[in-house]
């Protein structure tokens, strides 16, 4: 039986990338990893979507650090050769490199795959060091023994480290054993020079902690300080377009839009495919992980329809990524699903404004395909109709606001018609397109009472006004009376951090006359 070789597998895999006609030099990453070798920062977990170059980067590190081969010919012409640390660490370490999907080959359970992996590591060590007495079924003391004897440290490169959480979602016991193995293998071990793991998901959390809390997370929500190694940068794509005589603005439309800590990033696979085929198209392949989310989208879990539709209109939705458990099953809020979509590459996250959006034309086309498959195209049409309320509000067009509110109101059952709760639901529906540029806060405590809705503009949309709404639904209700209540309770003053234009919107429904009215007043809020 052939035994897999994880120890010092050589530099052949990286050579295949160098030999391909389209290669972008990302060897500057090595200068960073050299700077953290054998320090407290030697643990890195790099998570990014499929087809974003994780494997090529892992193979590059393997080729650079691995003993038993000479990689000068590969790296002498790359950027890393200009670094002071280039020669110091080139081919100086024992490297363990494994795609962790091997643990789950042949349908094995996590525990079975983990046991096989351990035995392969033991076999590799015994073969490389036959003069040493290495026995037992735990590779950890063997790594310690080899380091103690040779004084050569190990660089561990585990690609697709998170596969057990994506492909064995329900095997929580096996996941726990896997995390404990990684912790024992890495944490506080003198033989570790570098532990570099790649995956789609950040490290799994239990509660607010992870078993691997010594790792620095480099992810699509915070890639600092390695953001320019997350994918192809704008400058790199411009250079490629010039070389292959392709219009850069076409690539901007199709593939730009991912931003990580201020750096514009392009999906390397899509760019390479477009350059190679001579035409820009959707080269994104749906993942099994995303397929499992379609049910949540189809069922409108946590109101995800509104978020997706507003993003398809070009908007951004504010989220909080802190509660995400870094797995495929624990979703407690809309934020959790949207955060997962960021890690899968279907949304991009703006670190400064804490918002998500659809990055580019390629991903937009993917969303529209999904919408067609699950059958809610009519929702887009309804969205365009509702958008008239927001546009008319911003334009101060009171008549149109009242008319559109009346149209929406008439779609509700008659027995629920004449009450303020129904009118509030109508207003929420009417202002749903505002999610493009606003955070919609219902019944916000402010001043002397509750504002029915306050629409707070996103931080990166400075030209949008704060909108404060008040509803009245009763016999002889007036929109002027709603405006008077806003002023009386000083609703806009509650947002002390906000300065700028404020729209006061009073909407009334006179139940006796069955008449909808709207009054809009513009004012200015200063500190």
XYZ file of C-alpha atoms in Angstrom:
527
model
C 0.000 0.000 0.000
C 1.318 3.427 -0.985
C 1.678 5.830 1.949
C 0.919 9.513 1.387
C 3.928 11.778 1.674
C 3.251 14.821 3.847
C 6.831 15.399 5.039
C 8.991 17.508 2.711
C 7.070 16.662 -0.479
C 9.327 18.925 -2.584
C 8.715 21.862 -4.915
C 7.045 20.250 -7.929
C 3.524 21.528 -7.247
C 4.597 25.182 -7.136
C 6.588 24.705 -10.337
C 3.340 23.945 -12.153
C 2.020 27.397 -11.166
C 5.256 29.073 -12.316
C 5.107 27.245 -15.635
C 1.579 28.461 -16.387
C 1.566 31.420 -18.779
C -0.385 33.661 -16.369
C 1.425 33.968 -13.057
C 1.222 36.820 -10.536
C 4.113 37.083 -8.091
C 2.752 36.839 -4.533
C 6.075 35.850 -2.955
C 5.983 38.966 -0.760
C 3.834 36.810 1.525
C 6.993 34.854 2.384
C 8.660 37.988 3.747
C 5.798 38.290 6.229
C 5.887 34.617 7.263
C 9.669 34.880 7.670
C 9.123 37.766 10.080
C 6.994 35.641 12.422
C 8.916 32.344 12.316
C 9.418 30.872 15.803
C 7.664 33.816 17.479
C 4.390 34.062 19.374
C 2.814 35.130 16.060
C 3.819 31.946 14.221
C 0.206 30.709 13.993
C -1.825 31.981 10.995
C -5.253 30.902 9.751
C -5.992 32.341 6.299
C -9.643 31.987 5.244
C -11.001 33.142 1.907
C -13.455 31.827 -0.724
C -12.818 29.023 -3.156
C -10.743 29.944 -6.226
C -8.943 32.774 -4.448
C -5.461 31.239 -4.650
C -5.196 29.603 -1.214
C -3.675 26.390 -2.558
C -1.127 28.152 -4.787
C 0.047 30.196 -1.780
C 0.337 27.033 0.331
C 2.375 25.304 -2.385
C 4.634 28.361 -2.644
C 5.380 28.214 1.097
C 6.008 24.483 0.873
C 8.485 24.999 -1.976
C 10.300 27.809 -0.175
C 10.699 26.233 3.261
C 10.984 22.531 2.453
C 14.250 20.691 3.017
C 15.410 18.047 0.590
C 15.169 20.272 -2.486
C 16.820 23.389 -3.903
C 14.279 26.087 -4.811
C 16.683 28.868 -5.860
C 15.703 28.517 -9.510
C 12.062 29.117 -8.574
C 12.516 32.106 -6.283
C 15.648 33.936 -7.484
C 13.568 35.944 -9.944
C 10.679 36.676 -7.597
C 10.130 39.555 -5.179
C 11.139 37.561 -2.105
C 14.716 37.305 -3.471
C 15.143 41.019 -2.674
C 14.435 40.412 1.021
C 17.211 40.273 3.613
C 15.707 37.022 4.934
C 15.576 35.241 1.566
C 18.656 33.034 1.850
C 18.395 32.642 5.618
C 15.265 30.481 5.534
C 15.206 29.036 1.997
C 14.840 25.221 2.194
C 15.823 25.173 5.869
C 12.789 23.524 7.510
C 10.977 20.238 7.718
C 7.621 20.894 6.088
C 4.393 19.021 6.736
C 1.931 19.876 3.977
C -1.483 18.267 3.657
C -4.825 19.065 2.062
C -7.068 18.167 4.983
C -9.811 16.975 2.649
C -7.785 13.731 2.662
C -9.156 13.101 6.145
C -12.617 12.632 4.664
C -11.719 10.602 1.576
C -13.667 7.406 0.890
C -16.539 8.712 3.024
C -14.633 8.309 6.270
C -15.900 9.752 9.509
C -13.766 12.454 11.091
C -12.397 10.140 13.786
C -11.425 7.526 11.168
C -9.760 10.071 8.924
C -7.916 11.608 11.857
C -6.565 8.203 12.945
C -5.348 7.509 9.398
C -3.726 10.946 9.196
C -1.827 10.392 12.453
C -0.505 7.034 11.267
C 0.642 8.578 7.971
C 2.559 11.289 9.840
C 4.185 8.611 12.008
C 5.119 6.559 8.949
C 6.627 9.629 7.218
C 8.738 10.473 10.291
C 9.950 6.913 10.725
C 10.927 6.694 7.054
C 12.814 10.028 7.177
C 14.612 9.213 10.451
C 15.193 5.446 10.522
C 18.086 5.853 12.934
C 15.745 7.166 15.633
C 13.541 5.008 17.817
C 10.068 6.304 17.019
C 7.057 4.286 18.058
C 3.550 4.669 19.407
C 0.340 6.009 17.873
C 0.737 9.707 18.686
C 2.873 11.811 16.317
C 3.210 14.760 18.727
C 6.018 13.279 20.895
C 7.696 12.110 17.693
C 7.870 15.661 16.352
C 9.397 16.693 19.684
C 11.935 13.856 19.503
C 12.976 14.709 15.928
C 13.405 18.375 16.792
C 15.323 17.503 19.961
C 17.746 15.379 17.976
C 18.171 17.483 14.799
C 17.346 21.038 16.012
C 15.413 21.455 12.749
C 11.956 22.941 13.323
C 8.772 22.141 11.413
C 6.604 24.293 9.189
C 3.034 22.973 9.099
C 0.878 23.885 6.098
C -2.680 22.574 6.333
C -4.832 23.448 3.323
C -8.667 23.330 3.549
C -8.325 22.903 7.297
C -12.053 23.623 7.837
C -13.399 20.894 5.532
C -14.653 18.853 8.502
C -16.989 21.704 9.491
C -18.315 22.137 5.968
C -18.636 18.497 4.931
C -19.397 16.850 8.280
C -21.647 19.540 9.725
C -23.467 17.253 12.139
C -20.468 15.348 13.531
C -19.835 17.644 16.500
C -17.969 14.942 18.436
C -15.577 14.381 15.549
C -15.114 18.120 15.113
C -14.163 18.413 18.767
C -11.579 15.630 18.435
C -10.142 17.330 15.364
C -9.774 20.687 17.105
C -8.191 19.043 20.140
C -5.675 17.285 17.890
C -4.696 20.561 16.223
C -4.387 22.278 19.600
C -2.140 19.509 20.959
C -0.076 19.469 17.757
C 0.581 23.207 17.720
C 0.055 24.991 21.003
C 3.218 25.737 23.029
C 5.248 23.258 20.991
C 8.938 24.175 20.539
C 9.194 22.230 17.290
C 6.749 24.573 15.496
C 8.412 27.284 13.400
C 5.196 28.161 11.550
C 1.637 26.839 11.457
C -0.115 28.091 8.328
C -3.699 26.924 7.775
C -6.028 27.849 4.929
C -9.765 27.406 4.581
C -13.041 29.041 3.690
C -14.235 29.530 7.271
C -12.361 31.139 10.169
C -11.612 28.994 13.204
C -14.683 27.407 14.750
C -16.017 29.053 17.897
C -17.605 27.361 20.856
C -19.419 30.120 22.685
C -17.215 33.161 22.186
C -13.904 31.228 22.194
C -12.047 28.811 19.945
C -9.818 25.880 20.830
C -7.128 27.444 18.641
C -7.116 30.926 20.119
C -3.372 31.305 19.512
C -4.003 31.740 15.768
C -4.132 35.097 14.012
C -7.213 35.137 11.795
C -6.776 36.493 8.247
C -10.256 36.512 6.721
C -12.600 38.282 4.317
C -13.881 40.419 7.189
C -10.403 41.424 8.386
C -7.388 40.482 6.252
C -4.890 42.926 7.775
C -1.913 42.888 7.335
C -2.132 40.481 4.376
C -4.969 42.081 2.407
C -2.969 42.415 -0.831
C -2.345 38.659 -0.795
C -6.061 37.823 -0.547
C -6.469 37.879 -4.334
C -5.266 39.849 -7.343
C -4.979 43.582 -6.622
C -6.189 46.336 -8.941
C -2.630 47.145 -10.058
C -1.938 43.484 -10.808
C -5.077 43.165 -12.923
C -4.295 46.404 -14.789
C -0.855 44.997 -15.633
C -2.368 41.733 -16.865
C -4.948 43.553 -18.992
C -2.210 45.641 -20.622
C -0.126 42.528 -21.287
C -3.005 40.611 -22.889
C -4.576 43.632 -24.603
C -7.870 43.465 -22.715
C -9.961 46.470 -21.542
C -9.429 47.041 -17.827
C -12.851 48.701 -17.368
C -14.468 45.437 -18.444
C -12.616 43.574 -15.671
C -13.628 46.268 -13.180
C -17.281 45.707 -14.003
C -17.117 41.929 -13.913
C -14.617 41.122 -11.179
C -13.800 44.177 -9.014
C -15.783 44.969 -5.874
C -14.266 42.827 -3.159
C -12.686 45.112 -0.589
C -10.590 43.859 2.303
C -9.283 46.499 4.677
C -9.345 49.107 1.902
C -7.663 46.953 -0.761
C -9.588 46.215 -3.971
C -9.351 42.481 -4.652
C -10.224 40.427 -7.739
C -10.997 36.712 -7.826
C -7.804 35.211 -9.378
C -9.605 32.259 -10.969
C -12.128 34.454 -12.773
C -9.460 36.878 -13.996
C -7.246 34.057 -15.301
C -10.195 32.364 -17.021
C -11.247 35.604 -18.701
C -7.701 36.344 -19.883
C -7.227 32.803 -21.150
C -10.568 32.568 -22.967
C -10.621 36.120 -24.275
C -14.089 36.942 -22.952
C -15.445 38.062 -19.582
C -18.198 35.850 -18.238
C -19.385 34.245 -15.026
C -16.669 31.732 -14.148
C -17.811 31.448 -10.571
C -18.868 27.934 -9.580
C -21.531 27.479 -6.958
C -20.248 25.637 -3.911
C -21.908 22.872 -1.948
C -21.777 25.218 1.032
C -23.838 27.811 -0.796
C -26.330 25.206 -2.021
C -27.173 24.487 1.612
C -28.079 28.161 2.103
C -30.696 28.224 -0.653
C -33.317 26.913 1.732
C -32.774 29.870 4.052
C -33.099 32.250 1.095
C -36.193 30.518 -0.280
C -37.911 30.618 3.124
C -36.915 34.271 3.655
C -35.219 33.369 6.941
C -34.651 36.452 9.113
C -36.028 38.612 6.262
C -33.088 37.902 3.938
C -35.195 38.766 0.878
C -35.145 42.451 1.756
C -31.389 42.449 2.226
C -30.643 40.675 -1.053
C -33.027 42.801 -3.071
C -31.625 46.042 -1.679
C -28.087 44.855 -2.458
C -29.112 43.892 -5.992
C -30.234 47.507 -6.318
C -26.668 48.559 -5.555
C -26.981 49.108 -1.842
C -25.150 48.069 1.296
C -26.583 46.471 4.442
C -25.094 47.083 7.875
C -24.164 43.914 9.783
C -22.392 42.787 12.939
C -19.999 39.883 12.255
C -19.095 39.223 15.896
C -21.815 36.664 16.605
C -21.002 34.334 13.708
C -19.916 30.916 15.011
C -17.766 30.149 11.940
C -19.786 27.108 10.913
C -22.551 26.140 8.511
C -25.382 25.408 10.937
C -25.621 27.946 13.766
C -27.599 30.899 12.426
C -29.331 33.021 15.047
C -29.667 36.296 13.136
C -29.673 37.623 9.583
C -26.148 38.875 10.318
C -24.935 35.270 10.628
C -26.137 34.260 7.152
C -24.767 37.443 5.577
C -21.406 36.927 7.302
C -21.204 33.385 5.940
C -21.958 34.731 2.444
C -18.955 37.062 2.870
C -16.673 34.120 3.676
C -18.069 32.149 0.739
C -17.358 35.071 -1.611
C -20.955 35.997 -2.459
C -20.799 39.308 -0.594
C -18.034 41.739 0.243
C -17.561 43.365 3.641
C -16.507 46.959 4.166
C -14.502 47.014 7.388
C -14.910 50.764 7.975
C -18.677 51.088 7.461
C -19.483 47.546 8.714
C -21.661 46.893 5.674
C -22.017 44.118 3.120
C -22.854 44.398 -0.562
C -22.750 42.409 -3.805
C -19.229 42.936 -5.151
C -19.519 42.804 -8.937
C -21.393 41.787 -12.062
C -20.226 38.173 -11.856
C -21.732 37.650 -8.404
C -24.836 39.685 -9.236
C -25.549 37.332 -12.143
C -25.170 34.412 -9.767
C -27.733 35.886 -7.372
C -30.167 36.519 -10.212
C -29.812 32.900 -11.309
C -30.576 31.781 -7.768
C -33.610 34.076 -7.599
C -34.895 32.574 -10.841
C -34.380 29.031 -9.532
C -36.308 29.585 -6.308
C -39.026 31.603 -8.016
C -39.294 35.056 -6.504
C -38.604 37.266 -9.526
C -41.917 39.043 -8.829
C -40.368 40.292 -5.603
C -37.920 42.373 -7.647
C -40.813 43.929 -9.550
C -42.582 44.715 -6.266
C -39.343 46.195 -4.965
C -39.160 48.649 -7.880
C -42.723 49.761 -7.147
C -41.991 50.284 -3.446
C -38.864 52.237 -4.246
C -41.152 55.050 -5.462
C -42.042 55.844 -1.822
C -38.432 56.393 -0.820
C -37.611 58.379 -3.974
C -40.665 60.605 -3.494
C -39.822 61.122 0.207
C -36.285 62.266 -0.613
C -37.691 64.564 -3.309
C -40.269 66.064 -0.924
C -43.109 64.843 -3.161
C -45.890 64.531 -0.570
C -48.640 63.648 -3.084
C -46.756 60.664 -4.536
C -45.844 59.350 -1.081
C -49.495 59.448 -0.025
C -50.654 57.788 -3.269
C -48.101 54.955 -3.091
C -48.806 54.353 0.611
C -52.514 54.133 -0.255
C -51.824 51.538 -2.979
C -49.830 49.367 -0.597
C -52.415 49.816 2.170
C -55.208 48.529 -0.095
C -53.383 45.188 -0.548
C -53.956 44.353 3.133
C -57.092 42.451 4.313
C -60.025 44.753 5.032
C -60.587 43.460 8.561
C -57.086 44.662 9.545
C -57.306 47.873 7.608
C -58.275 50.598 10.055
C -55.549 50.494 12.660
C -52.124 52.004 13.180
C -50.411 48.584 13.445
C -51.391 47.811 9.849
C -50.288 51.248 8.675
C -46.964 50.692 10.432
C -46.540 47.395 8.530
C -47.349 49.228 5.300
C -44.715 51.854 6.039
C -42.086 49.192 6.830
C -42.818 47.518 3.497
C -42.766 50.843 1.655
C -39.411 51.852 3.091
C -37.732 48.443 2.664
C -35.726 49.711 -0.350
C -34.125 52.207 2.041
C -31.927 49.332 3.254
C -29.733 50.265 0.305
C -28.463 53.327 2.149
C -30.178 53.289 5.547
C -30.611 51.371 8.761
C -34.349 51.125 9.405
C -35.112 51.330 13.155
C -38.753 50.738 14.216
C -40.273 52.368 17.286
C -37.027 53.995 18.282
C -37.115 55.539 21.777
C -36.459 59.220 21.279
C -37.209 62.430 23.114
C -40.590 62.165 24.796
C -41.937 59.085 23.025
C -41.473 56.497 20.291
C -40.827 57.450 16.672
C -42.590 54.941 14.406
C -39.540 54.613 12.175
C -36.218 56.387 12.033
C -34.064 55.827 8.972
C -30.401 56.365 9.812
C -28.089 56.847 6.814
C -25.084 54.545 6.488
C -21.819 56.148 7.537
C -20.398 56.098 4.021
C -23.462 57.805 2.477
C -22.924 61.401 3.608
C -25.401 62.948 1.167
C -28.484 61.173 2.570
C -30.679 62.857 5.206
C -31.879 61.367 8.472
C -35.589 60.495 8.087
C -37.966 60.565 11.072
C -41.506 59.248 10.482
C -44.678 59.402 12.539
C -47.980 57.661 11.724
C -51.553 58.544 12.591
C -54.473 56.214 11.842
C -57.765 57.298 13.394
C -60.869 59.307 12.747
C -59.832 62.807 11.504
C -56.118 61.953 11.692
C -53.913 64.522 9.979
C -50.376 64.419 8.649
C -49.818 67.881 10.189
C -50.678 66.337 13.563
C -48.022 63.653 13.011
C -45.425 66.329 12.209
C -46.425 68.252 15.332
C -45.855 65.134 17.444
C -42.361 64.687 15.959
C -41.484 68.258 16.918
C -43.109 68.009 20.328
C -41.114 64.926 21.279
C -37.813 66.078 19.728
C -37.278 62.713 18.051
C -34.319 63.728 15.896
C -32.472 65.121 18.925
C -32.094 61.580 20.270
C -29.462 60.854 17.647
C -26.801 63.007 19.215
C -24.034 61.769 16.921
C -25.903 62.754 13.758
C -25.610 66.212 12.221
C -26.988 67.321 8.895
C -30.248 67.375 6.996
C -33.336 65.816 8.607
C -36.627 64.988 6.894
C -39.687 64.965 9.151
C -42.340 62.759 7.532
C -45.896 62.739 8.852
C -48.271 60.152 7.361
C -51.922 59.888 8.268
C -54.915 57.754 7.399
C -58.285 59.306 8.233
C -60.348 56.177 8.910
C -63.641 58.029 8.482
C -62.818 59.583 5.107
C -60.489 56.732 4.031
C -57.939 59.342 3.026
C -54.116 59.098 3.071
C -52.097 62.256 3.501
C -48.411 63.054 3.817
C -46.480 66.105 4.976
C -42.701 66.374 4.618
C -40.647 69.055 6.330
C -36.939 69.604 5.879
C -34.798 70.807 8.766
C -31.158 70.810 9.838
C -29.688 69.145 12.919
C -26.567 70.638 14.501
C -24.632 69.705 17.623
